[in-house]
mmCIF file of C-alpha atoms in Angstrom:
data_model
loop_
_atom_site.group_PDB
_atom_site.id
_atom_site.type_symbol
_atom_site.label_atom_id
_atom_site.label_comp_id
_atom_site.label_asym_id
_atom_site.label_seq_id
_atom_site.Cartn_x
_atom_site.Cartn_y
_atom_site.Cartn_z
ATOM 1 C CA MET A 25 77.699 121.763 116.710
ATOM 2 C CA GLU A 26 75.292 120.778 119.072
ATOM 3 C CA GLY A 27 77.391 123.183 121.792
ATOM 4 C CA LEU A 28 77.254 126.044 119.493
ATOM 5 C CA LEU A 29 73.328 125.251 118.607
ATOM 6 C CA LYS A 30 72.671 125.545 122.228
ATOM 7 C CA ARG A 31 74.874 129.033 123.064
ATOM 8 C CA ALA A 32 73.421 130.130 120.168
ATOM 9 C CA GLU A 33 69.782 130.304 121.042
ATOM 10 C CA ALA A 34 70.781 131.683 124.894
ATOM 11 C CA ALA A 35 72.465 134.513 123.406
ATOM 12 C CA GLU A 36 70.951 137.651 124.717
ATOM 13 C CA SER A 37 73.316 140.066 122.531
ATOM 14 C CA LYS A 38 72.554 140.180 118.740
ATOM 15 C CA THR A 39 75.931 140.510 118.371
ATOM 16 C CA VAL A 40 77.016 136.930 119.903
ATOM 17 C CA LYS A 41 74.583 135.192 118.470
ATOM 18 C CA GLU A 42 75.013 136.350 115.040
ATOM 19 C CA HIS A 43 78.533 135.224 116.064
ATOM 20 C CA TYR A 44 77.845 131.729 116.804
ATOM 21 C CA LEU A 45 75.550 130.982 113.548
ATOM 22 C CA PHE A 46 78.676 132.570 112.098
ATOM 23 C CA LEU A 47 81.035 129.654 113.314
ATOM 24 C CA ILE A 48 77.619 127.028 112.748
ATOM 25 C CA GLU A 49 77.527 127.895 109.085
ATOM 26 C CA MET A 50 81.234 127.497 108.869
ATOM 27 C CA CYS A 51 81.063 124.082 110.821
ATOM 28 C CA LEU A 52 78.588 122.808 108.017
ATOM 29 C CA ARG A 53 80.437 124.613 105.092
ATOM 30 C CA TYR A 54 83.921 122.396 106.451
ATOM 31 C CA TYR A 55 81.589 119.178 107.246
ATOM 32 C CA SER A 56 80.128 119.540 102.963
ATOM 33 C CA ALA A 57 83.614 119.792 101.949
ATOM 34 C CA GLN A 58 84.455 116.841 104.392
ATOM 35 C CA TYR A 59 81.607 114.631 102.444
ATOM 36 C CA GLN A 60 82.991 115.497 99.404
ATOM 37 C CA LEU A 61 86.567 114.228 99.744
ATOM 38 C CA PHE A 62 84.846 110.873 100.946
ATOM 39 C CA ARG A 63 83.375 110.767 97.481
ATOM 40 C CA LEU A 64 86.015 111.689 96.408
ATOM 41 C CA SER A 65 88.311 108.725 97.923
ATOM 42 C CA LYS A 66 85.821 106.416 96.991
ATOM 43 C CA ASP A 67 85.285 107.976 93.534
ATOM 44 C CA SER A 68 89.518 106.936 93.326
ATOM 45 C CA MET A 69 89.174 103.444 94.436
ATOM 46 C CA VAL A 70 88.225 102.990 90.461
ATOM 47 C CA GLN A 71 91.247 102.943 89.340
ATOM 48 C CA ILE A 72 92.163 100.456 91.634
ATOM 49 C CA HIS A 73 95.847 99.565 90.736
ATOM 50 C CA ALA A 74 97.024 103.085 91.512
ATOM 51 C CA TRP A 75 94.714 103.788 94.645
ATOM 52 C CA ARG A 76 96.324 100.148 96.218
ATOM 53 C CA ALA A 77 100.017 101.419 95.729
ATOM 54 C CA LEU A 78 99.346 104.706 96.546
ATOM 55 C CA ARG A 79 96.761 103.800 99.743
ATOM 56 C CA ASN A 80 100.322 101.300 100.460
ATOM 57 C CA LEU A 81 102.835 104.333 100.243
ATOM 58 C CA VAL A 82 100.821 106.489 101.776
ATOM 59 C CA LYS A 83 99.999 103.290 105.244
ATOM 60 C CA HIS A 84 104.200 103.242 104.945
ATOM 61 C CA PHE A 85 104.798 106.673 105.606
ATOM 62 C CA SER A 86 102.441 106.926 107.861
ATOM 63 C CA GLU A 87 104.012 103.996 109.927
ATOM 64 C CA GLN A 88 107.420 105.644 110.198
ATOM 65 C CA LEU A 89 105.633 109.245 111.395
ATOM 66 C CA ARG A 90 103.780 106.710 113.791
ATOM 67 C CA LEU A 91 100.476 108.601 112.719
ATOM 68 C CA LYS A 92 97.375 107.668 114.914
ATOM 69 C CA THR A 93 95.061 107.060 112.163
ATOM 70 C CA LEU A 94 95.741 106.254 108.479
ATOM 71 C CA PRO A 95 95.114 109.252 106.118
ATOM 72 C CA MET A 96 92.826 108.244 103.536
ATOM 73 C CA PRO A 97 94.618 108.450 99.962
ATOM 74 C CA LEU A 98 93.016 110.385 97.174
ATOM 75 C CA LEU A 99 94.098 110.739 93.282
ATOM 76 C CA GLY A 100 92.672 114.709 93.362
ATOM 77 C CA ASP A 101 93.631 117.282 90.911
ATOM 78 C CA GLU A 102 96.877 118.297 93.390
ATOM 79 C CA TYR A 103 99.191 117.673 96.075
ATOM 80 C CA PHE A 104 96.704 118.447 99.478
ATOM 81 C CA CYS A 105 95.863 117.894 102.758
ATOM 82 C CA THR A 106 93.257 118.276 104.940
ATOM 83 C CA GLY A 107 91.048 116.996 107.591
ATOM 84 C CA SER A 108 90.693 117.079 111.709
ATOM 85 C CA PHE A 109 92.858 119.902 111.859
ATOM 86 C CA THR A 110 91.349 122.405 109.909
ATOM 87 C CA TYR A 111 88.966 122.539 112.024
ATOM 88 C CA PHE A 112 91.928 123.166 115.062
ATOM 89 C CA LYS A 113 93.074 125.771 114.126
ATOM 90 C CA ASP A 114 90.471 127.734 112.103
ATOM 91 C CA LEU A 115 87.476 127.110 114.094
ATOM 92 C CA GLN A 116 88.564 125.797 117.269
ATOM 93 C CA ILE A 117 86.721 122.810 117.600
ATOM 94 C CA ARG A 118 87.995 119.404 118.661
ATOM 95 C CA LEU A 119 86.581 116.215 117.214
ATOM 96 C CA LYS A 120 86.625 112.715 119.233
ATOM 97 C CA LYS A 121 88.886 111.147 116.136
ATOM 98 C CA GLU A 122 91.512 112.636 113.716
ATOM 99 C CA PHE A 123 91.046 111.641 110.562
ATOM 100 C CA TYR A 124 92.693 112.999 106.777
ATOM 101 C CA PHE A 125 93.183 112.818 103.462
ATOM 102 C CA VAL A 126 96.027 113.173 101.667
ATOM 103 C CA SER A 127 95.898 113.752 97.530
ATOM 104 C CA VAL A 128 98.387 113.710 95.341
ATOM 105 C CA ASP A 129 97.637 114.456 91.309
ATOM 106 C CA PHE A 130 96.017 112.251 89.091
ATOM 107 C CA LEU A 131 97.908 113.553 86.427
ATOM 108 C CA ASP A 132 101.112 112.494 87.775
ATOM 109 C CA SER A 133 102.991 109.933 87.051
ATOM 110 C CA PRO A 134 103.872 108.047 90.097
ATOM 111 C CA ILE A 135 107.567 109.113 90.212
ATOM 112 C CA PHE A 136 106.253 112.318 91.630
ATOM 113 C CA TRP A 137 104.619 110.716 94.656
ATOM 114 C CA PRO A 138 107.415 111.185 96.844
ATOM 115 C CA LEU A 139 105.630 114.719 97.229
ATOM 116 C CA ILE A 140 102.965 112.897 99.166
ATOM 117 C CA ALA A 141 105.286 112.474 102.379
ATOM 118 C CA HIS A 142 105.270 116.448 102.823
ATOM 119 C CA GLU A 143 101.603 115.985 103.036
ATOM 120 C CA ILE A 144 101.741 113.180 105.420
ATOM 121 C CA ALA A 145 104.266 115.331 107.627
ATOM 122 C CA HIS A 146 101.395 117.820 107.757
ATOM 123 C CA CYS A 147 99.338 115.126 109.473
ATOM 124 C CA SER A 148 102.700 114.869 112.073
ATOM 125 C CA LEU A 149 102.422 117.961 113.158
ATOM 126 C CA ASN A 150 98.518 117.893 114.103
ATOM 127 C CA GLU A 151 99.551 115.632 116.263
ATOM 128 C CA THR A 152 103.184 116.735 118.302
ATOM 129 C CA GLU A 153 104.652 119.695 119.702
ATOM 130 C CA TYR A 154 107.325 119.863 117.086
ATOM 131 C CA LEU A 155 106.118 122.925 115.294
ATOM 132 C CA ARG A 156 105.242 124.696 118.640
ATOM 133 C CA LYS A 157 108.790 123.838 119.752
ATOM 134 C CA VAL A 158 109.876 126.067 116.320
ATOM 135 C CA LEU A 159 107.719 128.622 116.979
ATOM 136 C CA VAL A 160 108.557 128.851 120.582
ATOM 137 C CA SER A 161 112.449 129.478 119.992
ATOM 138 C CA SER A 162 113.883 133.034 120.258
ATOM 139 C CA GLU A 163 114.834 132.975 117.062
ATOM 140 C CA ALA A 164 111.330 132.672 116.089
ATOM 141 C CA VAL A 165 109.780 135.444 118.808
ATOM 142 C CA GLU A 166 112.693 137.516 116.836
ATOM 143 C CA VAL A 167 111.726 136.983 113.167
ATOM 144 C CA LYS A 168 108.431 137.185 114.677
ATOM 145 C CA ARG A 169 109.013 140.810 115.947
ATOM 146 C CA ARG A 170 110.770 142.177 112.943
ATOM 147 C CA THR A 171 107.978 141.065 110.287
ATOM 148 C CA ILE A 172 104.147 140.202 109.303
ATOM 149 C CA ILE A 173 104.881 137.471 107.502
ATOM 150 C CA PRO A 174 102.730 134.848 108.431
ATOM 151 C CA VAL A 175 105.476 133.162 110.190
ATOM 152 C CA GLU A 176 104.210 129.439 111.341
ATOM 153 C CA GLN A 177 102.753 128.366 108.520
ATOM 154 C CA ARG A 178 105.852 129.002 106.102
ATOM 155 C CA VAL A 179 107.427 127.274 109.298
ATOM 156 C CA GLU A 180 105.566 123.914 108.992
ATOM 157 C CA GLU A 181 105.761 124.378 105.136
ATOM 158 C CA VAL A 182 109.603 123.905 105.739
ATOM 159 C CA LEU A 183 109.118 121.456 108.788
ATOM 160 C CA CYS A 184 107.485 119.191 105.802
ATOM 161 C CA ASP A 185 110.219 119.790 103.831
ATOM 162 C CA ILE A 186 112.701 118.731 106.169
ATOM 163 C CA VAL A 187 110.793 116.199 107.458
ATOM 164 C CA ALA A 188 109.462 114.495 103.935
ATOM 165 C CA THR A 189 113.231 114.660 102.538
ATOM 166 C CA ARG A 190 114.007 112.659 106.313
ATOM 167 C CA LEU A 191 111.706 110.376 104.880
ATOM 168 C CA LEU A 192 113.160 109.762 101.425
ATOM 169 C CA GLY A 193 116.063 111.544 100.628
ATOM 170 C CA PRO A 194 117.028 112.642 97.429
ATOM 171 C CA ALA A 195 114.086 111.256 95.988
ATOM 172 C CA TYR A 196 112.311 114.343 97.259
ATOM 173 C CA VAL A 197 114.150 116.819 96.384
ATOM 174 C CA TRP A 198 114.579 115.548 92.848
ATOM 175 C CA ALA A 199 111.033 115.269 92.944
ATOM 176 C CA TYR A 200 110.442 118.650 94.110
ATOM 177 C CA ILE A 201 112.834 120.241 91.642
ATOM 178 C CA THR A 202 111.354 118.525 88.766
ATOM 179 C CA ARG A 203 108.182 119.092 89.198
ATOM 180 C CA LEU A 204 108.142 122.577 90.014
ATOM 181 C CA TRP A 205 110.925 123.645 87.888
ATOM 182 C CA LEU A 206 109.211 125.426 85.165
ATOM 183 C CA ILE A 207 106.736 127.487 87.716
ATOM 184 C CA PHE A 208 109.559 127.598 89.930
ATOM 185 C CA PRO A 209 110.378 132.272 88.701
ATOM 186 C CA LEU A 210 106.354 132.639 89.537
ATOM 187 C CA GLY A 211 107.092 133.368 93.192
ATOM 188 C CA VAL A 212 105.463 131.728 96.380
ATOM 189 C CA HIS A 213 102.291 132.687 97.247
ATOM 190 C CA GLU A 214 103.476 135.149 101.148
ATOM 191 C CA LYS A 215 102.489 131.875 103.353
ATOM 192 C CA TYR A 216 104.934 129.456 101.752
ATOM 193 C CA PRO A 217 108.914 130.083 102.261
ATOM 194 C CA SER A 218 110.673 130.680 98.993
ATOM 195 C CA HIS A 219 112.083 127.949 96.833
ATOM 196 C CA PRO A 220 115.660 128.578 97.577
ATOM 197 C CA PHE A 221 115.597 128.239 101.660
ATOM 198 C CA ARG A 222 113.600 125.340 100.682
ATOM 199 C CA LEU A 223 115.621 123.543 99.298
ATOM 200 C CA GLU A 224 118.324 125.039 101.205
ATOM 201 C CA CYS A 225 116.610 123.248 104.011
ATOM 202 C CA MET A 226 116.313 119.998 102.359
ATOM 203 C CA CYS A 227 120.553 120.168 101.633
ATOM 204 C CA GLU A 228 121.036 120.735 104.656
ATOM 205 C CA VAL A 229 119.248 117.558 105.799
ATOM 206 C CA LEU A 230 121.483 116.084 102.473
ATOM 207 C CA ASP A 231 124.589 116.706 104.388
ATOM 208 C CA ARG A 232 123.580 115.419 108.298
ATOM 209 C CA MET A 233 123.010 111.700 106.115
ATOM 210 C CA GLU A 234 126.817 112.120 104.834
ATOM 211 C CA LEU A 235 125.151 113.158 101.235
ATOM 212 C CA ASP A 236 127.077 116.367 100.708
ATOM 213 C CA ASP A 237 128.202 114.645 97.376
ATOM 214 C CA VAL A 238 124.457 115.634 96.553
ATOM 215 C CA SER A 239 123.336 118.627 97.939
ATOM 216 C CA ALA A 240 126.258 120.070 96.293
ATOM 217 C CA ASP A 241 124.075 119.285 93.161
ATOM 218 C CA PHE A 242 121.152 120.429 93.534
ATOM 219 C CA ARG A 243 122.669 123.545 95.339
ATOM 220 C CA LYS A 244 123.856 124.669 92.195
ATOM 221 C CA LEU A 245 120.953 123.265 90.501
ATOM 222 C CA ARG A 246 119.152 126.561 92.808
ATOM 223 C CA ASP A 247 121.131 128.905 92.698
ATOM 224 C CA GLN A 248 121.700 128.431 88.934
ATOM 225 C CA ARG A 249 117.332 128.531 88.662
ATOM 226 C CA PHE A 250 117.020 131.405 91.249
ATOM 227 C CA ALA A 251 118.353 135.517 91.179
ATOM 228 C CA ILE A 252 117.760 135.902 94.692
ATOM 229 C CA SER A 253 119.471 134.129 97.632
ATOM 230 C CA TRP A 254 118.677 131.979 100.497
ATOM 231 C CA GLN A 255 119.647 134.045 103.189
ATOM 232 C CA GLU A 256 116.994 136.417 101.735
ATOM 233 C CA GLU A 257 114.244 134.300 103.298
ATOM 234 C CA GLU A 258 112.356 136.093 105.970
ATOM 235 C CA ILE A 259 112.602 132.922 108.567
ATOM 236 C CA SER A 260 116.029 132.032 107.386
ATOM 237 C CA PRO A 261 117.202 132.627 110.885
ATOM 238 C CA LEU A 262 115.555 129.498 112.014
ATOM 239 C CA ARG A 263 117.337 126.976 109.939
ATOM 240 C CA TYR A 264 118.993 125.594 112.391
ATOM 241 C CA VAL A 265 116.255 125.346 114.590
ATOM 242 C CA LEU A 266 114.195 124.055 111.963
ATOM 243 C CA ILE A 267 116.959 121.001 111.306
ATOM 244 C CA GLU A 268 117.309 120.147 115.285
ATOM 245 C CA VAL A 269 113.643 119.736 115.518
ATOM 246 C CA SER A 270 113.361 117.958 112.736
ATOM 247 C CA GLU A 271 115.726 115.509 114.282
ATOM 248 C CA ASN A 272 112.955 114.004 116.609
ATOM 249 C CA PHE A 273 111.641 112.617 113.387
ATOM 250 C CA PRO A 274 112.554 109.354 111.624
ATOM 251 C CA CYS A 275 115.023 109.275 109.312
ATOM 252 C CA ALA A 276 114.627 106.566 106.491
ATOM 253 C CA ILE A 277 117.861 107.046 104.649
ATOM 254 C CA ASN A 278 121.907 107.026 104.520
ATOM 255 C CA ARG A 279 124.767 106.448 102.641
ATOM 256 C CA ASP A 280 124.389 102.618 102.678
ATOM 257 C CA ILE A 281 120.443 103.010 101.823
ATOM 258 C CA TYR A 282 121.008 105.505 98.913
ATOM 259 C CA VAL A 283 124.153 103.644 97.154
ATOM 260 C CA GLN A 284 121.235 100.338 97.121
ATOM 261 C CA GLY A 285 118.878 102.904 95.439
ATOM 262 C CA LEU A 286 122.005 103.129 93.205
ATOM 263 C CA SER A 287 122.177 100.362 92.548
ATOM 264 C CA ALA A 288 119.056 98.694 92.218
ATOM 265 C CA THR A 289 118.804 101.278 88.784
ATOM 266 C CA GLU A 290 120.332 98.687 87.179
ATOM 267 C CA TYR A 291 117.790 96.416 87.046
ATOM 268 C CA LEU A 292 115.099 98.655 88.136
ATOM 269 C CA PHE A 293 112.094 97.460 85.149
ATOM 270 C CA ASP A 294 113.035 93.621 85.458
ATOM 271 C CA SER A 295 112.602 93.366 89.195
ATOM 272 C CA PRO A 296 112.293 96.446 90.724
ATOM 273 C CA PRO A 297 113.003 97.146 94.560
ATOM 274 C CA ARG A 298 110.212 96.455 97.161
ATOM 275 C CA ASP A 299 111.482 98.877 99.589
ATOM 276 C CA PRO A 300 109.943 102.702 98.555
ATOM 277 C CA VAL A 301 112.827 104.733 99.499
ATOM 278 C CA VAL A 302 115.433 102.038 97.418
ATOM 279 C CA LEU A 303 112.525 102.557 94.784
ATOM 280 C CA PHE A 304 112.185 106.114 94.309
ATOM 281 C CA LEU A 305 116.147 106.693 94.681
ATOM 282 C CA SER A 306 116.407 104.411 91.944
ATOM 283 C CA CYS A 307 114.005 106.098 89.500
ATOM 284 C CA TRP A 308 115.227 109.093 89.936
ATOM 285 C CA ASN A 309 118.374 107.816 89.364
ATOM 286 C CA LYS A 310 117.645 105.699 86.383
ATOM 287 C CA VAL A 311 116.294 109.907 85.163
ATOM 288 C CA ARG A 312 119.740 110.868 85.769
ATOM 289 C CA GLU A 313 121.259 108.646 83.899
ATOM 290 C CA GLU A 314 119.482 108.831 80.638
ATOM 291 C CA GLY A 315 118.921 112.444 80.939
ATOM 292 C CA ILE A 316 116.074 114.981 82.389
ATOM 293 C CA ALA A 317 115.258 115.293 78.615
ATOM 294 C CA LYS A 318 114.231 111.534 78.193
ATOM 295 C CA ILE A 319 112.354 112.142 81.327
ATOM 296 C CA GLY A 320 108.450 111.621 79.183
ATOM 297 C CA GLU A 321 109.609 108.751 77.193
ATOM 298 C CA LEU A 322 110.672 107.103 81.045
ATOM 299 C CA LEU A 323 107.450 107.960 82.686
ATOM 300 C CA PRO A 324 105.060 104.920 81.734
ATOM 301 C CA LYS A 325 107.944 103.173 82.230
ATOM 302 C CA PHE A 326 108.445 104.344 85.343
ATOM 303 C CA ALA A 327 103.893 104.118 86.020
ATOM 304 C CA SER A 328 104.737 100.684 85.443
ATOM 305 C CA VAL A 329 107.334 99.475 88.153
ATOM 306 C CA ILE A 330 106.358 101.253 90.668
ATOM 307 C CA LEU A 331 102.719 100.698 90.712
ATOM 308 C CA GLN A 332 103.765 97.077 90.632
ATOM 309 C CA ALA A 333 106.207 97.653 93.748
ATOM 310 C CA LEU A 334 104.036 99.559 95.805
ATOM 311 C CA GLU A 335 100.804 97.312 94.903
ATOM 312 C CA ARG A 336 102.355 94.232 96.261
ATOM 313 C CA GLY A 337 103.302 96.336 99.416
#
């Protein structure tokens, strides 16, 4: 900020001076927004049990992805992430230390908290070169040559889905499908890839985990819900590049762990698993056993066991 002020004062051209003043105003707006998030984070602590549980879950994923700094969890009004990478991309300003906020929708049951893994993946991409590796591939260069869509944003969103699936397996996919099921027909903003393509990438990850029977069920649900094919997505030629690059991220799921999640379903409400992955797998398997129509009456039970398990850490 001080550097921008000095440049504005030294500028002889009115246009250049106004440019620096504009950047200063934008910085102040960003700083003000981040301050409000600090306050929201503090306010979230009032819901002490939920906040502690969420904090531990965020810590778990952050450690797996080896983030340089632990994101601050929020009980906000939607799922999002923000922080220092906002400055990097929009204003090209570097801070001395990274910081992140990640938020869940406070109205959601904790059974949907696997979606926070997608937001934490954004933080990880900010600290690594894996997004750039996809974007400089010959496939990505060709897509950018043929289209005017925001390729980088779409690639990042899919890559975050893939990373989240590697961390949580079917639990992430179930949370994604169930929460968005009713709004799937509304379509997406241009910076987001199509839902069929995102789901295809998640299923491809499950295939590589030797969970092809599970991915087959997800593909069947997808094809019943959408009239369009995943191949109609403009960045679909990048599917294998995305999957290959994602191999650099940790994978917390295999067939044995998935089976553990299925087995834990029997004693879920009496003795919930302490491992977050097994915990969420068992919860979503319970939904499958009881039927999605009963999820409303099960949500309070899920909230209780999930908060109990996660708060213990």
